[in-house]
JSON list of C-alpha atoms in Angstrom, two decimals:
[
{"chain": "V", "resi": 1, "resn": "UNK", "atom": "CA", "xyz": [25.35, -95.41, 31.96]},
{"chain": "V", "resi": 2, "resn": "UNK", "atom": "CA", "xyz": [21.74, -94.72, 30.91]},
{"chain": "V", "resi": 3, "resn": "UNK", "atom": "CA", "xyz": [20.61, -97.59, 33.01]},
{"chain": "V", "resi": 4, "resn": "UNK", "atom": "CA", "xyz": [22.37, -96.41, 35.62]},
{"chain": "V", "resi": 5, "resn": "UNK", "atom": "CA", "xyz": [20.94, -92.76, 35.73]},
{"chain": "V", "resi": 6, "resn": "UNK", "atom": "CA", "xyz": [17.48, -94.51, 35.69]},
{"chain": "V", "resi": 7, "resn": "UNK", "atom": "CA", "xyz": [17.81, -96.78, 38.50]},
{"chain": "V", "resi": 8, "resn": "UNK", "atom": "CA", "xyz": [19.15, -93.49, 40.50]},
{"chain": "V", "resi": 9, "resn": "UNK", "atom": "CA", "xyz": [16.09, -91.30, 39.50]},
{"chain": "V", "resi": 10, "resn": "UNK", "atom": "CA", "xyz": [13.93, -94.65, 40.24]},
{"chain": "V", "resi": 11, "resn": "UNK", "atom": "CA", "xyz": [15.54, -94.67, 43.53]},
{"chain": "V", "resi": 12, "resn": "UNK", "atom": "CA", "xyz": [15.10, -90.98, 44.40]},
{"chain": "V", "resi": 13, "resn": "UNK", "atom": "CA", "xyz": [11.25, -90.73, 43.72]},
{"chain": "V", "resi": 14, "resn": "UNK", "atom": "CA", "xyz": [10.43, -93.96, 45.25]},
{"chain": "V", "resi": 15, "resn": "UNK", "atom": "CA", "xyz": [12.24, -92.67, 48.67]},
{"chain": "V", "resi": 16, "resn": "UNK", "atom": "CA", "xyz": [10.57, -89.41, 47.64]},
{"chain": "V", "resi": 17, "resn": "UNK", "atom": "CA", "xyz": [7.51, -91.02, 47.74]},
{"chain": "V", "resi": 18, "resn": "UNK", "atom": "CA", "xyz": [7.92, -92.86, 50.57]},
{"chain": "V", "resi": 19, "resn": "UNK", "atom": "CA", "xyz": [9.04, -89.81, 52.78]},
{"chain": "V", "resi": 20, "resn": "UNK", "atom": "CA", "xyz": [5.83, -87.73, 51.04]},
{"chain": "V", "resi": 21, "resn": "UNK", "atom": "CA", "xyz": [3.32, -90.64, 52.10]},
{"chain": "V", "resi": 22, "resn": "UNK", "atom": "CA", "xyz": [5.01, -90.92, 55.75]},
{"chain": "V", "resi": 23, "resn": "UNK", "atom": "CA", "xyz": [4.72, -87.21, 56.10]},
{"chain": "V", "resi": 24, "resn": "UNK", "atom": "CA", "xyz": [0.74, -87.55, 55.05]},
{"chain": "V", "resi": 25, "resn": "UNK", "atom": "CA", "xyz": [0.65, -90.41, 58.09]},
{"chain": "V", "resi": 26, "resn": "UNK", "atom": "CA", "xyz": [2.23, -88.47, 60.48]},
{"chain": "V", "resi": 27, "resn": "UNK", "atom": "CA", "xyz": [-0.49, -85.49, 60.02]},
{"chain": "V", "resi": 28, "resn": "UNK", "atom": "CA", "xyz": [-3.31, -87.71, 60.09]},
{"chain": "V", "resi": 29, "resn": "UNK", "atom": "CA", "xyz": [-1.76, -89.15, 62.57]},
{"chain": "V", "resi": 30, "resn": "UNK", "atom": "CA", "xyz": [-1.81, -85.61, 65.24]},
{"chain": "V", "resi": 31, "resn": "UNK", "atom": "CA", "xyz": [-5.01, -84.84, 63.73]},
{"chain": "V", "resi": 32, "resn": "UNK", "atom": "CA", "xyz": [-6.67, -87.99, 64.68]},
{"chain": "V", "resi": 33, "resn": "UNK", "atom": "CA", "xyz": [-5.09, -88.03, 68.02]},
{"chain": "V", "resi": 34, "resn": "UNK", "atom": "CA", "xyz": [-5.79, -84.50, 69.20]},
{"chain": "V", "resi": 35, "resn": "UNK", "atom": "CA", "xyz": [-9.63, -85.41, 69.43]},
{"chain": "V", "resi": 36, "resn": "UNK", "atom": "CA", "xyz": [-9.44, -88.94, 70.98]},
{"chain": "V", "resi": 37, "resn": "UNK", "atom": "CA", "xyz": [-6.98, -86.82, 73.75]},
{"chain": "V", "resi": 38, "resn": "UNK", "atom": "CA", "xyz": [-9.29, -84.64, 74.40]},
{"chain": "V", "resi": 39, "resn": "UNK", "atom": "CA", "xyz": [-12.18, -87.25, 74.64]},
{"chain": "V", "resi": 40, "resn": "UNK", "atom": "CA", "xyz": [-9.99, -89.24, 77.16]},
{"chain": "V", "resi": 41, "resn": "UNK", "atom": "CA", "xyz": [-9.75, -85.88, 79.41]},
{"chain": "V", "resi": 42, "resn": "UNK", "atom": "CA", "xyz": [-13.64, -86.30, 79.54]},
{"chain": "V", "resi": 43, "resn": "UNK", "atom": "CA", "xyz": [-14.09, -89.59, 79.90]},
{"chain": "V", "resi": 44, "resn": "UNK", "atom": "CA", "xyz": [-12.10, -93.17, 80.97]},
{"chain": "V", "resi": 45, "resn": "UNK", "atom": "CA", "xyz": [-11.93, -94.83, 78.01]},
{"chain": "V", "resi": 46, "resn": "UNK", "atom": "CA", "xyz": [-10.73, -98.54, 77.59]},
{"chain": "V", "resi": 47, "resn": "UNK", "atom": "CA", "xyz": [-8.61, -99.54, 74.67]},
{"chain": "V", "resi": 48, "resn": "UNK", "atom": "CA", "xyz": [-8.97, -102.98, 75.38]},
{"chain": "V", "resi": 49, "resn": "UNK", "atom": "CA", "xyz": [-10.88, -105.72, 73.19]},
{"chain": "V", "resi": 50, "resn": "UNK", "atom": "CA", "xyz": [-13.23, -107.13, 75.79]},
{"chain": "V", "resi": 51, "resn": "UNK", "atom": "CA", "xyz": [-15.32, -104.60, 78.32]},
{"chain": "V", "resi": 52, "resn": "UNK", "atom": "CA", "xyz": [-15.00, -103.97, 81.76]},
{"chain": "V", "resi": 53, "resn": "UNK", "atom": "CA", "xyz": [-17.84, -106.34, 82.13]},
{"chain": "V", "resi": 54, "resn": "UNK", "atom": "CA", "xyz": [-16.49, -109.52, 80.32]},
{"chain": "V", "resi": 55, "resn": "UNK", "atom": "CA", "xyz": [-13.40, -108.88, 82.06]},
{"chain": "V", "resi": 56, "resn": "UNK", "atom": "CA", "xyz": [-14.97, -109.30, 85.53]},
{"chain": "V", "resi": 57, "resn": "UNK", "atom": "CA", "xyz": [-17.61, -111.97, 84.07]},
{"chain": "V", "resi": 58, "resn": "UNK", "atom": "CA", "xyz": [-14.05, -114.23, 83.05]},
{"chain": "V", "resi": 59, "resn": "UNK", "atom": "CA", "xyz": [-12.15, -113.58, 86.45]},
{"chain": "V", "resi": 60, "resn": "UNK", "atom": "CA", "xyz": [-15.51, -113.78, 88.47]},
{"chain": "V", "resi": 61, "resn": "UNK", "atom": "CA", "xyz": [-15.60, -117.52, 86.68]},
{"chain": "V", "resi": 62, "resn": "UNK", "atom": "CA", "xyz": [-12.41, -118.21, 87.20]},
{"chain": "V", "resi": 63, "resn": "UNK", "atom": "CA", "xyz": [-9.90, -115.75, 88.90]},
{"chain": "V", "resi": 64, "resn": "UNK", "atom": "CA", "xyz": [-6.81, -118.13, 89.90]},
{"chain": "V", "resi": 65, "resn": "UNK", "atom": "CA", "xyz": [-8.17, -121.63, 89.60]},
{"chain": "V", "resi": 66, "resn": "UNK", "atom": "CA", "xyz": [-11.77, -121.70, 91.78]},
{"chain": "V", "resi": 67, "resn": "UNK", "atom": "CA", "xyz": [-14.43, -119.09, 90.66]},
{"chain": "V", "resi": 68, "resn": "UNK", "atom": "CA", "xyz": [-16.18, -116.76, 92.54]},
{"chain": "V", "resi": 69, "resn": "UNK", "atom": "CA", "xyz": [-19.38, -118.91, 90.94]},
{"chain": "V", "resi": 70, "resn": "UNK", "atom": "CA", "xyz": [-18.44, -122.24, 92.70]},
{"chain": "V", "resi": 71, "resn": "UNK", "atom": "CA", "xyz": [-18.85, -120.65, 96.05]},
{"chain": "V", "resi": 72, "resn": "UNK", "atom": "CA", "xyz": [-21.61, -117.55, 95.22]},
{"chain": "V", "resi": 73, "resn": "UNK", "atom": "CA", "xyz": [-23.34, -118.64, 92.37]},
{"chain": "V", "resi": 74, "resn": "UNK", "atom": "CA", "xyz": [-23.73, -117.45, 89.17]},
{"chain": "V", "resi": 75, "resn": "UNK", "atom": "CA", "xyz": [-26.14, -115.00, 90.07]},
{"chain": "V", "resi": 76, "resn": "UNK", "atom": "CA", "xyz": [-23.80, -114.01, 93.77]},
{"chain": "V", "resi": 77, "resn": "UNK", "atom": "CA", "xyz": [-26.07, -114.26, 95.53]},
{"chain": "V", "resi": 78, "resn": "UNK", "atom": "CA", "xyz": [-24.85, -117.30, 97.44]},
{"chain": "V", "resi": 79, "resn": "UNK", "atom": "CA", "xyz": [-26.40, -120.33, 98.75]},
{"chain": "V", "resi": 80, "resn": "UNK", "atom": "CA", "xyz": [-26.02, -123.26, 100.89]},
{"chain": "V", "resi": 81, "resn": "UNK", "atom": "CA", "xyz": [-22.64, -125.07, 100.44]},
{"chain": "V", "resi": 82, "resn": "UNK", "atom": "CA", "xyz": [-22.79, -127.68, 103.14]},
{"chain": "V", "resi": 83, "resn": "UNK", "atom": "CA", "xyz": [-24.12, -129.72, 105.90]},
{"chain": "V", "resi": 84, "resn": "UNK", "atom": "CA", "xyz": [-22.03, -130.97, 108.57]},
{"chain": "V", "resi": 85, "resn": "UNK", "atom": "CA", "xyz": [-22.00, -132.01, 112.11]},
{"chain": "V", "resi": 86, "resn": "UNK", "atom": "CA", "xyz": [-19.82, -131.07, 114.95]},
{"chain": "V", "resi": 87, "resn": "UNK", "atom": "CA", "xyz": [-18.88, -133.33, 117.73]},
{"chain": "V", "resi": 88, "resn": "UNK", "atom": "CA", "xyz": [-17.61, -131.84, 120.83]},
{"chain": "V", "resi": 89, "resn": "UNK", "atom": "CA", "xyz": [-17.49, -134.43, 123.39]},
{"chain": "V", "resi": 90, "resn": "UNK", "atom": "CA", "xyz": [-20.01, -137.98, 123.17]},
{"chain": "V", "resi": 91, "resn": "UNK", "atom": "CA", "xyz": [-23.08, -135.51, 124.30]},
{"chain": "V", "resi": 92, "resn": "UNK", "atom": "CA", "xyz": [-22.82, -132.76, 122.22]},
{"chain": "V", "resi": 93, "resn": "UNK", "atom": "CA", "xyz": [-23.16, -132.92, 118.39]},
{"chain": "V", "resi": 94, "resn": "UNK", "atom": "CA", "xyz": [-23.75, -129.37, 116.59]},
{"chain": "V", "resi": 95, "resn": "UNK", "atom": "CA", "xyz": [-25.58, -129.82, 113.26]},
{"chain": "V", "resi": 96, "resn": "UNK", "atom": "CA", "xyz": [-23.83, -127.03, 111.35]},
{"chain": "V", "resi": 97, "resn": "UNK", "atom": "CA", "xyz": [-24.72, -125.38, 107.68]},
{"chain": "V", "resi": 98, "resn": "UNK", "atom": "CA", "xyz": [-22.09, -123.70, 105.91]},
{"chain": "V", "resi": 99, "resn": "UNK", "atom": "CA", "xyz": [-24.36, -120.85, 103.60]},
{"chain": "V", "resi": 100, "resn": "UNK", "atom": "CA", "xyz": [-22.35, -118.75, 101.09]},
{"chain": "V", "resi": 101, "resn": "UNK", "atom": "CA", "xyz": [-22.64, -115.05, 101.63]},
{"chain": "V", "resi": 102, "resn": "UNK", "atom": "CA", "xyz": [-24.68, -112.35, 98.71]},
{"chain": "V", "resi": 103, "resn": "UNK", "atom": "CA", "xyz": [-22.30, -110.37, 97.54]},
{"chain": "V", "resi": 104, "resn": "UNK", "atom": "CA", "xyz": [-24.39, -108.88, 95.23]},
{"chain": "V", "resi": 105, "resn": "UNK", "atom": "CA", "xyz": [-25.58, -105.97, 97.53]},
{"chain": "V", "resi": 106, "resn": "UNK", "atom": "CA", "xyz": [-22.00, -105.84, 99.43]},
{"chain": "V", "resi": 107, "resn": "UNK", "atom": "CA", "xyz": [-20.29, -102.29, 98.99]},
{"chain": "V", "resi": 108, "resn": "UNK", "atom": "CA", "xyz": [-17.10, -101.64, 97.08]},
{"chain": "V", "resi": 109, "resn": "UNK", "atom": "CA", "xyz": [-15.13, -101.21, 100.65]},
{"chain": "V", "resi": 110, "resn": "UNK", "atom": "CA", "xyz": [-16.12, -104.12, 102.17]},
{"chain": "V", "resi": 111, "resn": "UNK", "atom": "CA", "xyz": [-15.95, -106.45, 98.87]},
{"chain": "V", "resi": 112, "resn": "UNK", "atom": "CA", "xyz": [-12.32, -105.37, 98.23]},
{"chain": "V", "resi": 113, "resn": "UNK", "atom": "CA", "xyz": [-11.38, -105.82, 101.92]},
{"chain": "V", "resi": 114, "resn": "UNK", "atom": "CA", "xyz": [-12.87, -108.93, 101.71]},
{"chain": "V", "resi": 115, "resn": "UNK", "atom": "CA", "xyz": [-11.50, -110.44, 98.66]},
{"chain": "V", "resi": 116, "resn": "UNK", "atom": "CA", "xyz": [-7.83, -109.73, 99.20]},
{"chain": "V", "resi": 117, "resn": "UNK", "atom": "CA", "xyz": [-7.58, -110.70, 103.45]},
{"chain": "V", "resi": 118, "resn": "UNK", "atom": "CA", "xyz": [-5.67, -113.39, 104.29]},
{"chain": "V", "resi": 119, "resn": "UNK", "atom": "CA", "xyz": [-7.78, -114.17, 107.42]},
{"chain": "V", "resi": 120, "resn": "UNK", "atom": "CA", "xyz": [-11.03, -112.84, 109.20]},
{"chain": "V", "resi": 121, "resn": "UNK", "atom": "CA", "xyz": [-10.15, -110.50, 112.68]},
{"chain": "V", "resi": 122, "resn": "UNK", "atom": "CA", "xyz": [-10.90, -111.77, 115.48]},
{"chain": "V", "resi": 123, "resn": "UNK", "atom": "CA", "xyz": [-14.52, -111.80, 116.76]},
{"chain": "V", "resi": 124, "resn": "UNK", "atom": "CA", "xyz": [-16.49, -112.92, 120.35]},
{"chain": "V", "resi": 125, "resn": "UNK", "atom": "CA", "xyz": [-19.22, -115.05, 119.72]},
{"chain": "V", "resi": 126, "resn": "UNK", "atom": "CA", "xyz": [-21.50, -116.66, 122.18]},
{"chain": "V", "resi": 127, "resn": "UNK", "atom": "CA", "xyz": [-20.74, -120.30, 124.15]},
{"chain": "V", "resi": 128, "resn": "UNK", "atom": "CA", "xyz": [-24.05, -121.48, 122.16]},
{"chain": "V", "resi": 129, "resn": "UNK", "atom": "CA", "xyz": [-22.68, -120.23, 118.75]},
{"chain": "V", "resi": 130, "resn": "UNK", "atom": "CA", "xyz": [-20.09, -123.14, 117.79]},
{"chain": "V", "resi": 131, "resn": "UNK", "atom": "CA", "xyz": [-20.61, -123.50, 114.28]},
{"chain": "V", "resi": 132, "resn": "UNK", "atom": "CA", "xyz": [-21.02, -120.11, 113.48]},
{"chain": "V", "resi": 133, "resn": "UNK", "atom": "CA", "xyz": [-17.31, -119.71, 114.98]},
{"chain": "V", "resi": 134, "resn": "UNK", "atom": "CA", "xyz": [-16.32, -122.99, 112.95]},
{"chain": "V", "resi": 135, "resn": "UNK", "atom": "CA", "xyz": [-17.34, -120.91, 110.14]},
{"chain": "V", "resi": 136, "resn": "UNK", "atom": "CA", "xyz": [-16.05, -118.07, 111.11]},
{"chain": "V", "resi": 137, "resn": "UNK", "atom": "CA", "xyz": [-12.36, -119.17, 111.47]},
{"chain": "V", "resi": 138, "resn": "UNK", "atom": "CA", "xyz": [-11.91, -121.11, 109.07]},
{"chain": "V", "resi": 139, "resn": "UNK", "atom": "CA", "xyz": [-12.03, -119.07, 106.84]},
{"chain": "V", "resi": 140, "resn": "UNK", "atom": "CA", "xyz": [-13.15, -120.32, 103.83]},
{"chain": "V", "resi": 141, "resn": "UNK", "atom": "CA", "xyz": [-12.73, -117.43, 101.68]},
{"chain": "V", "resi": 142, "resn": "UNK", "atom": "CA", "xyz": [-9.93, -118.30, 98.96]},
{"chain": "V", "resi": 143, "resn": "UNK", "atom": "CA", "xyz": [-7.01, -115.28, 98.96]},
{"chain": "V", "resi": 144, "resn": "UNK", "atom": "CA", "xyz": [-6.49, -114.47, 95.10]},
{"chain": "V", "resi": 145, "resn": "UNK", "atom": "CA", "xyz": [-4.16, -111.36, 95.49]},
{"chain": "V", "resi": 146, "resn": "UNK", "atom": "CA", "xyz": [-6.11, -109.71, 92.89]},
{"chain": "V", "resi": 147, "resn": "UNK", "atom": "CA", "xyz": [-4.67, -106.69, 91.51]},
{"chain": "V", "resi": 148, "resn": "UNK", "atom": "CA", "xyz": [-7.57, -103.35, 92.17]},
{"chain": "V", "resi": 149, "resn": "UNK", "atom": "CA", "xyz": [-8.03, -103.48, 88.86]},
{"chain": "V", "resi": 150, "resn": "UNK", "atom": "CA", "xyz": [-9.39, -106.80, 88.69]},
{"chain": "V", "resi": 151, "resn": "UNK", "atom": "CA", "xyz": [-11.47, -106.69, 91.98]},
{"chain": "V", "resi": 152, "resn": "UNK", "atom": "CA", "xyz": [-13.43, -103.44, 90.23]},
{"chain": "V", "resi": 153, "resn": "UNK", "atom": "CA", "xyz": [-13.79, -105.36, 87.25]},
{"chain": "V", "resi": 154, "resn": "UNK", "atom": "CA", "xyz": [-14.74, -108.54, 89.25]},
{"chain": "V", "resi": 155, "resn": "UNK", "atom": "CA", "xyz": [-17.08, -105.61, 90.88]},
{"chain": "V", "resi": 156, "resn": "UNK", "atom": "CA", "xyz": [-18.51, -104.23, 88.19]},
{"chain": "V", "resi": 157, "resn": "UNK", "atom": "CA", "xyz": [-19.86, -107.84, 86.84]},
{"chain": "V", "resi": 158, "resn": "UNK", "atom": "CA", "xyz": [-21.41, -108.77, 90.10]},
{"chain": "V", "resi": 159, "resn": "UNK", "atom": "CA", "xyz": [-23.04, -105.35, 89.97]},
{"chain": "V", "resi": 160, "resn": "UNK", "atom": "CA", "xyz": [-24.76, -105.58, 86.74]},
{"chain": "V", "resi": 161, "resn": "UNK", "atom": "CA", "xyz": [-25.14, -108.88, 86.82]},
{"chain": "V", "resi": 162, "resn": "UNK", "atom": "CA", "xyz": [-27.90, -110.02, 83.97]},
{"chain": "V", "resi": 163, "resn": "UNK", "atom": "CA", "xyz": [-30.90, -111.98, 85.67]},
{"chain": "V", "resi": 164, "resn": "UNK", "atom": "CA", "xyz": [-32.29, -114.74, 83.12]}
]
């Protein structure tokens, strides 16, 4: 009977205890979160373990299997991609050069439009301008159907890109 008394009063302070320490949790707890609440009315803050920039760096690298980087660069600034030639009939042969766009001075608008179109409009061009409307409607641009977050963070990167 003694033993049994014991193991009850064991059993009531330890729960006891338990109910005392998750009480002190809980009020640490509101009083830790009350602050980081009000901070978060000031400010966007971002709970997430990389930044905003090494989340654009990664999906600029590699968004859905080719990289902004294979096309742009590293640096997005673009560059020349590739020489061909373009044979109309037996006379005419149009040496063409397919050059990769800067996006590093493109605005937001234009960047997002850009990066989630399936296909260019339609444009005139000029009887003289072949391989510029080759080019043109081809439409070499990759679709990714990135989500808006990930085009600002793909954004952001380009933006503050660091120059070594």
């Amino acid at each position: 009977m003694k033993y049994i008394i014991i193991f009850f009063l064991f059993f009531y302070f330890y729960s006891y205890a338990n109910e005392a320490e998750q009480y002190q949790l809980e009020n640490k707890q509101e009083q830790i979160t009350e602050p980081v609440k009000k901070q978060e009315d000031l400010m966007d803050i971002n709970n997430s373990f990389i930044t905003k920039y090494e989340y654009g760096k990664m999906l600029y690298n590699n968004p859905r299997g080719i990289g902004c980087n294979s096309c742009h660069g590293n640096d997005a600034r673009g560059k020349k991609m590739v020489d061909f030639k373009h044979q109309i009939s037996d006379k005419k042969v149009f040496n063409c050069t397919l050059i990769v766009p800067d996006i590093k001075s493109i605005d937001y608008e234009t960047f997002s439009t850009k990066v989630n179109s399936k296909k260019n409009p339609n444009l005139k061009f000029e009887k003289e301008q072949v391989c510029e409307k080759l080019i043109y409607y081809a439409n070499v641009m990759p679709t990714y159907f990135l989500v808006e977050e990930e085009i600002e963070a793909i954004f952001y990167y380009i933006q503050n890109i660091k120059t070594k």
